[in-house]
């Protein structure tokens, strides 16, 4: 697959698009002066403890208090020993705690945090508070998994844990060791700040959007990274030189280019905001986001097939499965997702559609879980939600129809 990353820097925003075989697959952006808080580490103060919810609210100095669930409050060491204390046994009001942002605040909710701090690098994730070695579940080759575990155990720093990332497939011992050393040095600087900074303050910033994209999105399938701004290009070059030298040959400066116009991305974004998405065959999807979950309906539409009804249904559902995986990434849809594929009477066809859906979701960096087909013939799945959906970021409820429709925000990002 041919992948191209477009980095467009504008006066107010930095916008990034991932193209897969010339089709828009993902969108990311952030305000240049603001940035994302996911991955940030704060020295917080416990505001209140709620035993009935098994959670606590942590004041980290932001507009809204952060939410700390008991599973994220228990130290990993206790989890491994099978000890599951109550939230009231772990935290007390007024207590200082070190927390890291897991998810941005969505709607009226504050950000979600964890006490189990991690520092991601290009090859590994460092867990400075636990002694553990793990490998990404996405690495399925057992031989490669064993090799990586052996390498990790040799380069592991005593008292610190590491998780080998999917990007580490094929990486050698020197590359993993260098990544771990960089992360260890970063942790030492964070500890120094913790001792100096007052409560309710930021002690570590998780990195700019461009750094996160280089670290988390880029893999061997990405052929080019095109950048329209010289300063950003130099920053990316320096990051690659320190963390991933082979990446430098894929960086291309195209100063002043307007990728959004050149690749007609605005039209693709407008399509992704519509409930109906057409398939090439003539079938279509209807995607409806609700507060509780997202519902996707598959229809044959204009496609009438050539042989028989079952073959028509099978082909439509297979095409829909691939497109659904793309739309979930493009629209940044998370949480519970229910898919109503067209009814299939052949068991092997049902399994084939599930297999294609799971295979297509392998390209998605966000964790997904396809649970299977219910007795009603619906496919249930989940996708980890780490930020607002495309619709909620770019549009708002219409004031003229009591929120039944949505209109562009007054200051649209696109």
Coordinates of C-alpha atoms in Angstrom, one line a residue:
X1 CA 0.0 0.0 0.0
X2 CA 1.2 3.5 -0.9
X3 CA 1.0 5.9 2.1
X4 CA 1.7 9.6 2.0
X5 CA 1.6 12.0 4.9
X6 CA 0.8 15.7 4.2
X7 CA 1.8 18.2 6.8
X8 CA 0.2 21.6 6.2
X9 CA 1.2 24.5 8.6
X10 CA -1.1 27.5 8.6
X11 CA -1.3 30.7 10.7
X12 CA -3.5 29.2 13.4
X13 CA -3.4 25.4 12.9
X14 CA -1.1 22.6 11.9
X15 CA -3.1 20.0 9.9
X16 CA -2.0 16.5 8.9
X17 CA -3.6 14.2 6.4
X18 CA -2.8 10.5 5.8
X19 CA -3.5 9.3 2.3
X20 CA -3.6 5.5 1.5
X21 CA -3.5 4.7 -2.2
X22 CA -4.6 8.4 -2.8
X23 CA -7.7 8.0 -0.5
X24 CA -8.0 10.2 2.6
X25 CA -7.7 7.8 5.6
X26 CA -6.9 10.0 8.7
X27 CA -7.0 13.7 9.7
X28 CA -5.2 15.3 12.6
X29 CA -4.8 18.9 13.6
X30 CA -4.2 21.2 16.6
X31 CA -3.9 24.9 17.3
X32 CA -0.3 26.1 17.0
X33 CA -0.3 27.9 20.3
X34 CA -2.3 25.2 22.2
X35 CA -1.6 21.6 21.3
X36 CA -3.0 18.4 22.7
X37 CA -2.7 17.5 26.4
X38 CA -2.8 13.7 25.9
X39 CA 0.5 12.3 27.3
X40 CA 1.1 15.3 29.5
X41 CA 2.2 14.6 33.1
X42 CA 0.9 16.8 35.9
X43 CA 1.6 17.1 39.6
X44 CA -2.0 17.1 40.8
X45 CA -4.0 17.4 44.0
X46 CA -6.8 15.0 45.0
X47 CA -10.0 17.2 45.0
X48 CA -12.4 14.6 46.2
X49 CA -12.8 10.8 46.4
X50 CA -16.1 9.1 45.4
X51 CA -16.2 5.5 46.8
X52 CA -19.6 5.0 45.2
X53 CA -18.1 5.6 41.7
X54 CA -14.7 4.1 42.6
X55 CA -13.1 7.2 41.2
X56 CA -11.5 10.5 42.2
X57 CA -11.3 14.0 40.8
X58 CA -7.8 15.4 40.5
X59 CA -7.1 19.2 40.3
X60 CA -4.2 19.5 37.8
X61 CA -4.6 23.2 37.2
X62 CA -6.8 23.1 34.2
X63 CA -10.4 24.4 33.8
X64 CA -12.0 21.1 34.7
X65 CA -10.8 18.5 37.2
X66 CA -9.4 15.3 35.8
X67 CA -11.1 12.0 36.3
X68 CA -9.1 9.1 37.8
X69 CA -10.8 5.7 37.8
X70 CA -9.7 3.1 40.4
X71 CA -8.2 0.8 37.8
X72 CA -5.8 3.6 36.7
X73 CA -5.2 4.6 40.4
X74 CA -3.9 1.2 41.5
X75 CA -0.1 0.9 41.0
X76 CA 0.8 -1.7 38.4
X77 CA 2.8 -3.7 41.0
X78 CA -0.4 -4.3 43.1
X79 CA -2.3 -5.3 40.0
X80 CA 0.2 -7.9 39.1
X81 CA -0.1 -9.3 42.6
X82 CA -3.9 -9.5 42.3
X83 CA -4.5 -6.8 44.9
X84 CA -7.5 -4.6 44.1
X85 CA -8.0 -2.0 46.9
X86 CA -10.9 0.4 47.0
X87 CA -10.3 4.0 45.8
X88 CA -10.6 5.3 49.4
X89 CA -7.7 3.0 50.4
X90 CA -5.5 4.5 47.8
X91 CA -6.3 8.2 47.7
X92 CA -7.3 10.9 50.2
X93 CA -8.5 14.4 49.6
X94 CA -5.6 16.9 49.6
X95 CA -3.1 14.2 48.6
X96 CA -0.5 15.1 45.9
X97 CA -0.4 12.6 43.0
X98 CA 1.5 12.3 39.7
X99 CA -0.9 11.7 36.8
X100 CA -0.7 11.4 33.1
X101 CA -3.5 12.4 30.6
X102 CA -5.0 9.4 28.8
X103 CA -7.9 11.1 27.0
X104 CA -8.8 14.7 26.3
X105 CA -11.9 16.1 28.0
X106 CA -14.9 15.4 25.8
X107 CA -18.1 17.5 26.0
X108 CA -18.6 18.5 29.7
X109 CA -16.3 15.8 31.0
X110 CA -12.8 16.6 32.2
X111 CA -9.7 14.7 30.9
X112 CA -9.1 11.1 32.0
X113 CA -5.8 10.3 33.8
X114 CA -3.7 7.5 35.1
X115 CA -1.1 7.1 37.8
X116 CA 0.8 4.5 35.8
X117 CA 3.1 6.8 33.8
X118 CA 4.5 5.7 30.4
X119 CA 6.9 7.5 28.0
X120 CA 6.6 6.4 24.4
X121 CA 9.5 6.3 22.0
X122 CA 9.7 5.2 18.4
X123 CA 10.6 1.6 19.2
X124 CA 9.5 1.1 22.8
X125 CA 7.3 2.5 25.6
X126 CA 9.1 3.0 28.9
X127 CA 7.3 2.2 32.1
X128 CA 9.5 3.9 34.8
X129 CA 7.3 2.7 37.7
X130 CA 7.1 -1.0 37.1
X131 CA 9.6 -3.8 36.2
X132 CA 8.0 -5.6 33.3
X133 CA 8.7 -6.6 29.7
X134 CA 6.0 -6.9 27.1
X135 CA 5.4 -6.9 23.3
X136 CA 2.6 -5.3 21.3
X137 CA -0.3 -7.7 20.6
X138 CA -0.2 -6.5 17.0
X139 CA 3.1 -8.3 16.4
X140 CA 1.6 -11.8 15.6
X141 CA 4.7 -13.6 14.3
X142 CA 5.7 -15.8 17.3
X143 CA 9.4 -16.0 16.2
X144 CA 9.7 -12.2 16.0
X145 CA 7.9 -11.9 19.4
X146 CA 10.4 -14.2 21.0
X147 CA 13.4 -12.4 19.4
X148 CA 12.1 -9.0 20.6
X149 CA 11.5 -10.3 24.1
X150 CA 15.1 -11.7 24.3
X151 CA 16.5 -8.4 23.1
X152 CA 14.3 -6.4 25.5
X153 CA 15.5 -8.4 28.5
X154 CA 19.1 -7.8 27.5
X155 CA 18.7 -4.0 27.2
X156 CA 16.1 -3.4 29.9
X157 CA 17.1 -1.0 32.7
X158 CA 16.7 -2.7 36.1
X159 CA 13.6 -1.5 37.9
X160 CA 12.0 -0.1 34.8
X161 CA 9.6 -1.8 32.4
X162 CA 9.3 -1.6 28.6
X163 CA 6.8 -2.6 26.0
X164 CA 8.0 -3.3 22.5
X165 CA 6.0 -1.3 19.9
X166 CA 4.7 -2.6 16.6
X167 CA 7.2 -0.3 14.8
X168 CA 10.1 -2.4 16.4
X169 CA 9.6 -5.4 14.0
X170 CA 13.0 -6.0 12.5
X171 CA 14.8 -3.5 14.8
X172 CA 18.1 -4.5 16.2
X173 CA 19.5 -4.4 19.8
X174 CA 21.3 -1.1 19.3
X175 CA 18.2 0.7 18.1
X176 CA 16.1 -0.5 21.0
X177 CA 18.9 0.3 23.6
X178 CA 19.3 3.8 22.2
X179 CA 15.6 4.4 22.4
X180 CA 15.5 3.2 26.0
X181 CA 18.4 5.5 26.9
X182 CA 16.7 8.5 25.5
X183 CA 13.5 7.7 27.4
X184 CA 15.5 7.1 30.7
X185 CA 17.1 10.5 30.3
X186 CA 13.7 12.1 29.8
X187 CA 12.4 10.4 32.9
X188 CA 15.3 11.8 35.0
X189 CA 14.5 15.3 33.8
X190 CA 10.8 14.8 34.7
X191 CA 11.7 13.6 38.2
X192 CA 13.8 16.7 38.8
X193 CA 10.9 18.9 37.7
X194 CA 8.5 17.0 40.1
X195 CA 10.7 18.0 43.0
X196 CA 10.8 21.6 42.0
X197 CA 7.3 22.3 40.8
X198 CA 4.3 23.1 43.0
X199 CA 1.1 21.1 43.1
X200 CA -1.4 21.6 40.2
X201 CA 1.3 22.1 37.6
X202 CA 2.6 20.6 34.4
X203 CA 5.8 18.7 34.7
X204 CA 6.1 17.1 31.2
X205 CA 4.5 18.0 27.8
X206 CA 3.8 15.0 25.6
X207 CA 5.0 16.6 22.4
X208 CA 3.6 18.5 19.4
X209 CA 1.3 17.0 16.9
X210 CA 4.1 16.7 14.4
X211 CA 6.3 14.8 16.9
X212 CA 3.4 12.5 17.8
X213 CA 2.7 11.7 14.1
X214 CA 6.4 10.9 13.5
X215 CA 6.5 8.7 16.6
X216 CA 3.1 6.9 16.3
X217 CA 1.9 7.1 12.7
X218 CA 4.9 6.5 10.5
X219 CA 5.7 2.9 9.5
X220 CA 7.5 1.2 6.6
X221 CA 4.5 1.7 4.3
X222 CA 4.8 5.5 4.4
X223 CA 6.7 6.4 1.3
X224 CA 6.7 10.2 1.6
X225 CA 6.1 12.9 4.3
X226 CA 5.5 16.2 2.5
X227 CA 5.8 19.4 4.5
X228 CA 4.8 22.9 3.4
X229 CA 6.7 24.8 6.1
X230 CA 10.5 25.1 6.4
X231 CA 10.6 25.5 10.2
X232 CA 8.4 22.4 10.7
X233 CA 10.5 20.5 8.2
X234 CA 13.7 21.3 10.1
X235 CA 12.1 20.2 13.4
X236 CA 11.1 16.9 11.7
X237 CA 14.5 16.4 10.3
X238 CA 16.1 16.9 13.7
X239 CA 13.7 14.5 15.3
X240 CA 14.4 11.9 12.6
X241 CA 18.2 12.4 13.0
X242 CA 18.0 11.6 16.7
X243 CA 15.3 8.9 16.7
X244 CA 14.9 7.3 13.3
X245 CA 17.6 8.3 10.8
X246 CA 16.2 6.2 7.9
X247 CA 13.1 8.4 8.0
X248 CA 15.1 11.4 6.7
X249 CA 15.0 10.2 3.0
X250 CA 11.2 10.3 3.1
X251 CA 10.9 13.9 4.3
X252 CA 10.2 16.3 1.4
X253 CA 10.0 20.1 1.8
X254 CA 7.4 21.8 -0.5
X255 CA 7.4 25.3 1.0
X256 CA 4.1 27.2 0.6
X257 CA 2.1 24.3 -0.9
X258 CA -1.7 24.2 -0.1
X259 CA -2.3 20.4 0.1
X260 CA -5.9 20.9 1.2
X261 CA -6.7 22.5 -2.2
X262 CA -4.2 20.4 -4.2
X263 CA -5.7 17.1 -3.1
X264 CA -9.3 18.4 -2.8
X265 CA -9.4 17.4 0.9
X266 CA -12.1 19.8 1.8
X267 CA -14.5 17.9 -0.4
X268 CA -13.5 14.6 1.3
X269 CA -14.0 16.2 4.7
X270 CA -17.5 17.4 3.8
X271 CA -18.4 13.9 2.6
X272 CA -17.2 12.5 5.9
X273 CA -19.6 14.8 7.8
X274 CA -22.6 13.4 5.9
X275 CA -24.7 10.5 7.3
X276 CA -24.7 8.7 4.0
X277 CA -21.5 7.3 2.4
X278 CA -21.7 5.8 -1.1
X279 CA -19.8 2.6 -2.1
X280 CA -18.3 2.2 -5.5
X281 CA -20.7 -0.6 -6.3
X282 CA -23.7 1.6 -5.8
X283 CA -24.5 0.5 -2.3
X284 CA -24.2 2.9 0.6
X285 CA -23.7 3.2 4.4
X286 CA -25.7 5.3 6.8
X287 CA -23.6 6.4 9.8
X288 CA -25.5 7.9 12.8
X289 CA -23.6 9.0 15.9
X290 CA -25.6 9.1 19.1
X291 CA -24.5 10.0 22.7
X292 CA -24.4 6.3 23.7
X293 CA -23.1 4.6 20.5
X294 CA -22.6 4.8 16.7
X295 CA -25.0 2.9 14.4
X296 CA -24.0 1.9 10.9
X297 CA -26.5 0.6 8.4
X298 CA -25.5 -1.2 5.1
X299 CA -27.8 -1.0 2.1
X300 CA -27.5 -2.4 -1.5
X301 CA -28.7 1.0 -2.9
X302 CA -28.3 1.1 -6.7
X303 CA -26.3 -2.2 -6.8
X304 CA -28.4 -5.1 -8.2
X305 CA -25.7 -7.6 -8.7
X306 CA -25.3 -10.1 -11.6
X307 CA -25.9 -13.6 -10.4
X308 CA -28.2 -14.0 -7.4
X309 CA -29.3 -12.2 -4.2
X310 CA -26.9 -14.0 -1.9
X311 CA -24.0 -13.1 -4.1
X312 CA -25.1 -9.5 -4.3
X313 CA -25.5 -9.2 -0.5
X314 CA -22.1 -10.9 0.0
X315 CA -20.2 -8.5 -2.3
X316 CA -22.0 -5.4 -0.9
X317 CA -21.2 -6.4 2.7
X318 CA -17.5 -7.1 1.9
X319 CA -17.1 -3.7 0.3
X320 CA -19.0 -2.1 3.2
X321 CA -16.7 -3.8 5.7
X322 CA -13.6 -2.3 4.1
X323 CA -15.2 1.2 3.9
X324 CA -16.5 1.0 7.5
X325 CA -12.9 0.5 8.8
X326 CA -11.8 3.6 6.8
X327 CA -14.7 5.7 7.9
X328 CA -14.1 5.0 11.6
X329 CA -10.6 6.3 11.3
X330 CA -11.5 9.2 9.1
X331 CA -14.4 10.3 11.3
X332 CA -12.5 9.5 14.5
X333 CA -15.4 7.6 15.8
X334 CA -14.9 5.8 19.1
X335 CA -16.8 3.9 21.8
X336 CA -19.5 1.3 21.1
X337 CA -20.3 0.7 17.4
X338 CA -23.2 -1.4 16.1
X339 CA -23.2 -2.4 12.4
X340 CA -26.3 -3.7 10.6
X341 CA -24.9 -5.6 7.6
X342 CA -27.4 -6.8 5.0
X343 CA -28.8 -10.2 6.2
X344 CA -26.8 -13.2 5.1
X345 CA -28.1 -16.7 5.1
X346 CA -24.8 -18.5 4.4
X347 CA -22.6 -19.0 7.5
X348 CA -19.3 -18.8 5.5
X349 CA -20.3 -15.4 4.1
X350 CA -20.9 -14.1 7.6
X351 CA -17.5 -15.3 8.7
X352 CA -15.9 -13.9 5.6
X353 CA -17.4 -10.4 6.2
X354 CA -16.1 -10.5 9.9
X355 CA -12.7 -11.5 8.7
X356 CA -12.5 -8.7 6.2
X357 CA -13.6 -6.2 8.8
X358 CA -11.0 -7.3 11.3
X359 CA -8.3 -7.4 8.6
X360 CA -9.2 -3.8 7.4
X361 CA -9.1 -2.6 11.0
X362 CA -5.5 -3.8 11.3
X363 CA -4.4 -0.5 9.7
X364 CA -6.0 1.4 12.6
X365 CA -3.6 2.6 15.3
X366 CA -6.5 2.9 17.8
X367 CA -7.3 -0.3 19.6
X368 CA -10.4 -2.0 18.2
X369 CA -12.4 -5.2 19.2
X370 CA -14.9 -6.9 16.9
X371 CA -17.1 -9.0 19.2
X372 CA -19.0 -10.9 16.6
X373 CA -22.6 -11.2 15.3
X374 CA -25.5 -11.1 17.7
X375 CA -28.7 -13.3 17.5
X376 CA -30.3 -10.3 15.7
X377 CA -27.6 -10.3 13.0
X378 CA -25.9 -7.1 14.2
X379 CA -22.1 -6.8 14.5
X380 CA -20.9 -5.3 17.8
X381 CA -17.5 -3.7 18.1
X382 CA -15.6 -1.1 20.1
X383 CA -12.9 1.4 19.1
X384 CA -10.9 3.3 21.7
X385 CA -12.0 6.9 21.9
X386 CA -9.1 9.3 22.6
X387 CA -10.5 12.5 21.0
X388 CA -13.7 14.0 19.8
X389 CA -15.2 12.7 16.5
X390 CA -14.7 14.7 13.3
X391 CA -18.4 15.7 13.5
X392 CA -18.2 17.1 17.0
X393 CA -15.0 19.0 16.3
X394 CA -16.2 20.7 13.1
X395 CA -19.9 21.1 13.6
X396 CA -22.4 21.9 16.4
X397 CA -26.1 21.3 17.0
X398 CA -28.4 23.5 14.8
X399 CA -30.2 26.0 16.9
X400 CA -33.1 26.2 14.4
X401 CA -34.2 22.6 14.7
X402 CA -33.6 21.8 18.4
X403 CA -30.4 20.0 17.6
X404 CA -31.8 17.5 15.2
X405 CA -29.3 18.7 12.6
X406 CA -25.8 20.0 12.7
X407 CA -24.1 23.1 11.2
X408 CA -20.5 24.2 10.8
X409 CA -19.0 25.9 13.8
X410 CA -18.5 29.6 13.6
X411 CA -14.7 29.2 13.4
X412 CA -14.3 26.0 11.4
X413 CA -10.8 24.4 11.5
X414 CA -10.9 23.3 7.8

